[in-house]
Amino acid sequence: QVQLVESGGGLVQPGGSLRLSCAASGSILNINVMGWYRQAPGKQRELVAVFTRGGSTSYADSVKGRFTISRDNAKTTVYLQMNSLKPEDTAVYYCKAETWRGAVYSYWGQGTQVTVSS
């Protein structure tokens, strides 16, 4: 089992910055992929950025050049640095982890609200 806890959300003005954190605990050695998703009101949850065990990263086109996913040296915490925020970035942001134990298992954090508004 993997437990994920997000933090760092809040209210920020357009053009501002925010850094989200996702702390993982439990069977963290089995994690092969960690990523960030977001869900705006009335919309489906979408992938924002992903960080694989091999160190590669991938971003949604809507956030490329503005968001950066990273992790600490212990690989227990994943961050999402969000710069040049836009109102359309407003959403609940969720941390997701995937493990491989004969099949892919997905784990989700509780989510953290990000609101971009003047």
PDB file of C-alpha atoms in Angstrom:
ATOM      1  CA  GLN A   1       0.000   0.000   0.000  1.00  0.00           C
ATOM      2  CA  VAL A   2       1.082   3.538  -0.772  1.00  0.00           C
ATOM      3  CA  GLN A   3      -0.170   6.652   0.964  1.00  0.00           C
ATOM      4  CA  LEU A   4       0.063  10.068  -0.682  1.00  0.00           C
ATOM      5  CA  VAL A   5      -0.437  13.466   0.927  1.00  0.00           C
ATOM      6  CA  GLU A   6      -0.498  16.666  -1.127  1.00  0.00           C
ATOM      7  CA  SER A   7       0.147  20.148   0.181  1.00  0.00           C
ATOM      8  CA  GLY A   8       0.978  23.627  -1.068  1.00  0.00           C
ATOM      9  CA  GLY A   9      -2.238  24.654  -2.763  1.00  0.00           C
ATOM     10  CA  GLY A  10      -3.836  28.035  -2.289  1.00  0.00           C
ATOM     11  CA  LEU A  11      -4.941  31.276  -3.904  1.00  0.00           C
ATOM     12  CA  VAL A  12      -2.552  33.030  -6.275  1.00  0.00           C
ATOM     13  CA  GLN A  13      -2.867  35.872  -8.784  1.00  0.00           C
ATOM     14  CA  PRO A  14      -2.414  35.304 -12.520  1.00  0.00           C
ATOM     15  CA  GLY A  15       1.272  35.236 -13.373  1.00  0.00           C
ATOM     16  CA  GLY A  16       2.191  34.075  -9.900  1.00  0.00           C
ATOM     17  CA  SER A  17       3.887  30.899  -8.751  1.00  0.00           C
ATOM     18  CA  LEU A  18       3.068  28.027  -6.459  1.00  0.00           C
ATOM     19  CA  ARG A  19       4.825  24.806  -5.474  1.00  0.00           C
ATOM     20  CA  LEU A  20       2.895  21.664  -4.659  1.00  0.00           C
ATOM     21  CA  SER A  21       4.341  18.789  -2.652  1.00  0.00           C
ATOM     22  CA  CYS A  22       3.386  15.125  -2.553  1.00  0.00           C
ATOM     23  CA  ALA A  23       4.782  13.012   0.273  1.00  0.00           C
ATOM     24  CA  ALA A  24       4.704   9.254  -0.279  1.00  0.00           C
ATOM     25  CA  SER A  25       4.822   6.585   2.404  1.00  0.00           C
ATOM     26  CA  GLY A  26       4.272   2.840   2.639  1.00  0.00           C
ATOM     27  CA  SER A  27       5.579   0.536  -0.077  1.00  0.00           C
ATOM     28  CA  ILE A  28       7.465   3.327  -1.802  1.00  0.00           C
ATOM     29  CA  LEU A  29      10.122   0.995  -3.243  1.00  0.00           C
ATOM     30  CA  ASN A  30       7.467  -0.467  -5.531  1.00  0.00           C
ATOM     31  CA  ILE A  31       6.599   2.903  -7.052  1.00  0.00           C
ATOM     32  CA  ASN A  32       7.643   3.150 -10.675  1.00  0.00           C
ATOM     33  CA  VAL A  33       5.671   6.232 -11.728  1.00  0.00           C
ATOM     34  CA  MET A  34       4.502   9.339  -9.900  1.00  0.00           C
ATOM     35  CA  GLY A  35       2.561  12.169 -11.406  1.00  0.00           C
ATOM     36  CA  TRP A  36       0.233  15.091 -10.951  1.00  0.00           C
ATOM     37  CA  TYR A  37      -3.329  15.298 -12.215  1.00  0.00           C
ATOM     38  CA  ARG A  38      -5.874  18.064 -11.935  1.00  0.00           C
ATOM     39  CA  GLN A  39      -9.633  18.324 -12.129  1.00  0.00           C
ATOM     40  CA  ALA A  40     -11.485  21.566 -12.746  1.00  0.00           C
ATOM     41  CA  PRO A  41     -15.212  21.961 -12.009  1.00  0.00           C
ATOM     42  CA  GLY A  42     -17.286  20.257 -14.687  1.00  0.00           C
ATOM     43  CA  LYS A  43     -14.254  18.657 -16.322  1.00  0.00           C
ATOM     44  CA  GLN A  44     -12.607  15.252 -16.219  1.00  0.00           C
ATOM     45  CA  ARG A  45      -9.387  14.657 -14.361  1.00  0.00           C
ATOM     46  CA  GLU A  46      -6.397  15.220 -16.645  1.00  0.00           C
ATOM     47  CA  LEU A  47      -2.699  14.438 -16.528  1.00  0.00           C
ATOM     48  CA  VAL A  48      -0.482  17.421 -15.762  1.00  0.00           C
ATOM     49  CA  ALA A  49       3.006  15.948 -15.360  1.00  0.00           C
ATOM     50  CA  VAL A  50       4.614  12.578 -14.692  1.00  0.00           C
ATOM     51  CA  PHE A  51       7.971  11.478 -13.235  1.00  0.00           C
ATOM     52  CA  THR A  52       9.058   7.902 -13.905  1.00  0.00           C
ATOM     53  CA  ARG A  53      11.424   5.722 -11.858  1.00  0.00           C
ATOM     54  CA  GLY A  54      14.012   6.089 -14.606  1.00  0.00           C
ATOM     55  CA  GLY A  55      13.973   9.840 -14.211  1.00  0.00           C
ATOM     56  CA  SER A  56      12.165  10.852 -17.375  1.00  0.00           C
ATOM     57  CA  THR A  57       9.446  13.483 -17.267  1.00  0.00           C
ATOM     58  CA  SER A  58       6.427  14.303 -19.370  1.00  0.00           C
ATOM     59  CA  TYR A  59       4.048  17.256 -19.371  1.00  0.00           C
ATOM     60  CA  ALA A  60       0.672  18.163 -20.740  1.00  0.00           C
ATOM     61  CA  ASP A  61       0.893  20.626 -23.620  1.00  0.00           C
ATOM     62  CA  SER A  62      -1.066  23.188 -21.625  1.00  0.00           C
ATOM     63  CA  VAL A  63       1.626  23.427 -18.922  1.00  0.00           C
ATOM     64  CA  LYS A  64       4.854  22.901 -20.874  1.00  0.00           C
ATOM     65  CA  GLY A  65       7.358  25.640 -20.167  1.00  0.00           C
ATOM     66  CA  ARG A  66       5.472  26.759 -17.055  1.00  0.00           C
ATOM     67  CA  PHE A  67       5.348  23.717 -14.755  1.00  0.00           C
ATOM     68  CA  THR A  68       8.235  21.559 -13.563  1.00  0.00           C
ATOM     69  CA  ILE A  69       7.995  18.221 -11.787  1.00  0.00           C
ATOM     70  CA  SER A  70      10.856  17.174  -9.506  1.00  0.00           C
ATOM     71  CA  ARG A  71      11.677  14.949  -6.528  1.00  0.00           C
ATOM     72  CA  ASP A  72      13.909  14.994  -3.491  1.00  0.00           C
ATOM     73  CA  ASN A  73      17.060  12.891  -3.101  1.00  0.00           C
ATOM     74  CA  ALA A  74      15.262  10.289  -0.997  1.00  0.00           C
ATOM     75  CA  LYS A  75      12.600   9.973  -3.710  1.00  0.00           C
ATOM     76  CA  THR A  76       9.874  10.149  -1.095  1.00  0.00           C
ATOM     77  CA  THR A  77       8.510  13.534  -2.109  1.00  0.00           C
ATOM     78  CA  VAL A  78       7.512  14.804  -5.542  1.00  0.00           C
ATOM     79  CA  TYR A  79       7.050  18.478  -6.282  1.00  0.00           C
ATOM     80  CA  LEU A  80       5.219  20.458  -8.907  1.00  0.00           C
ATOM     81  CA  GLN A  81       6.609  23.946  -9.426  1.00  0.00           C
ATOM     82  CA  MET A  82       3.969  26.050 -11.151  1.00  0.00           C
ATOM     83  CA  ASN A  83       5.007  29.358 -12.699  1.00  0.00           C
ATOM     84  CA  SER A  84       3.161  31.903 -14.835  1.00  0.00           C
ATOM     85  CA  LEU A  85      -0.128  30.616 -13.508  1.00  0.00           C
ATOM     86  CA  LYS A  86      -3.286  31.275 -15.477  1.00  0.00           C
ATOM     87  CA  PRO A  87      -6.943  31.288 -14.388  1.00  0.00           C
ATOM     88  CA  GLU A  88      -7.455  28.116 -16.434  1.00  0.00           C
ATOM     89  CA  ASP A  89      -4.994  26.367 -14.116  1.00  0.00           C
ATOM     90  CA  THR A  90      -7.604  26.571 -11.356  1.00  0.00           C
ATOM     91  CA  ALA A  91      -8.407  23.035 -10.253  1.00  0.00           C
ATOM     92  CA  VAL A  92      -7.971  20.459  -7.544  1.00  0.00           C
ATOM     93  CA  TYR A  93      -4.532  18.947  -8.024  1.00  0.00           C
ATOM     94  CA  TYR A  94      -4.003  15.288  -7.185  1.00  0.00           C
ATOM     95  CA  CYS A  95      -0.843  13.283  -6.728  1.00  0.00           C
ATOM     96  CA  LYS A  96      -0.853   9.797  -8.256  1.00  0.00           C
ATOM     97  CA  ALA A  97       1.508   6.871  -7.794  1.00  0.00           C
ATOM     98  CA  GLU A  98       1.655   3.607  -9.711  1.00  0.00           C
ATOM     99  CA  THR A  99       3.211   0.356  -8.502  1.00  0.00           C
ATOM    100  CA  TRP A 100       3.933  -2.931 -10.221  1.00  0.00           C
ATOM    101  CA  ARG A 101       3.144  -6.135  -8.302  1.00  0.00           C
ATOM    102  CA  GLY A 102       2.100  -8.423 -11.131  1.00  0.00           C
ATOM    103  CA  ALA A 103      -0.301  -5.721 -12.226  1.00  0.00           C
ATOM    104  CA  VAL A 104      -0.450  -1.947 -12.177  1.00  0.00           C
ATOM    105  CA  TYR A 105      -1.925  -0.449  -9.013  1.00  0.00           C
ATOM    106  CA  SER A 106      -2.839   3.217  -8.766  1.00  0.00           C
ATOM    107  CA  TYR A 107      -2.917   5.330  -5.621  1.00  0.00           C
ATOM    108  CA  TRP A 108      -4.275   8.848  -5.193  1.00  0.00           C
ATOM    109  CA  GLY A 109      -3.782  11.623  -2.701  1.00  0.00           C
ATOM    110  CA  GLN A 110      -6.641  13.638  -1.234  1.00  0.00           C
ATOM    111  CA  GLY A 111      -6.060  16.602  -3.532  1.00  0.00           C
ATOM    112  CA  THR A 112      -5.143  20.224  -2.929  1.00  0.00           C
ATOM    113  CA  GLN A 113      -7.048  23.230  -4.273  1.00  0.00           C
ATOM    114  CA  VAL A 114      -5.267  25.697  -6.549  1.00  0.00           C
ATOM    115  CA  THR A 115      -7.152  28.878  -7.396  1.00  0.00           C
ATOM    116  CA  VAL A 116      -5.721  31.426  -9.823  1.00  0.00           C
ATOM    117  CA  SER A 117      -7.689  34.656  -9.654  1.00  0.00           C
ATOM    118  CA  SER A 118      -7.306  38.416  -9.295  1.00  0.00           C
TER     119      SER A 118
END
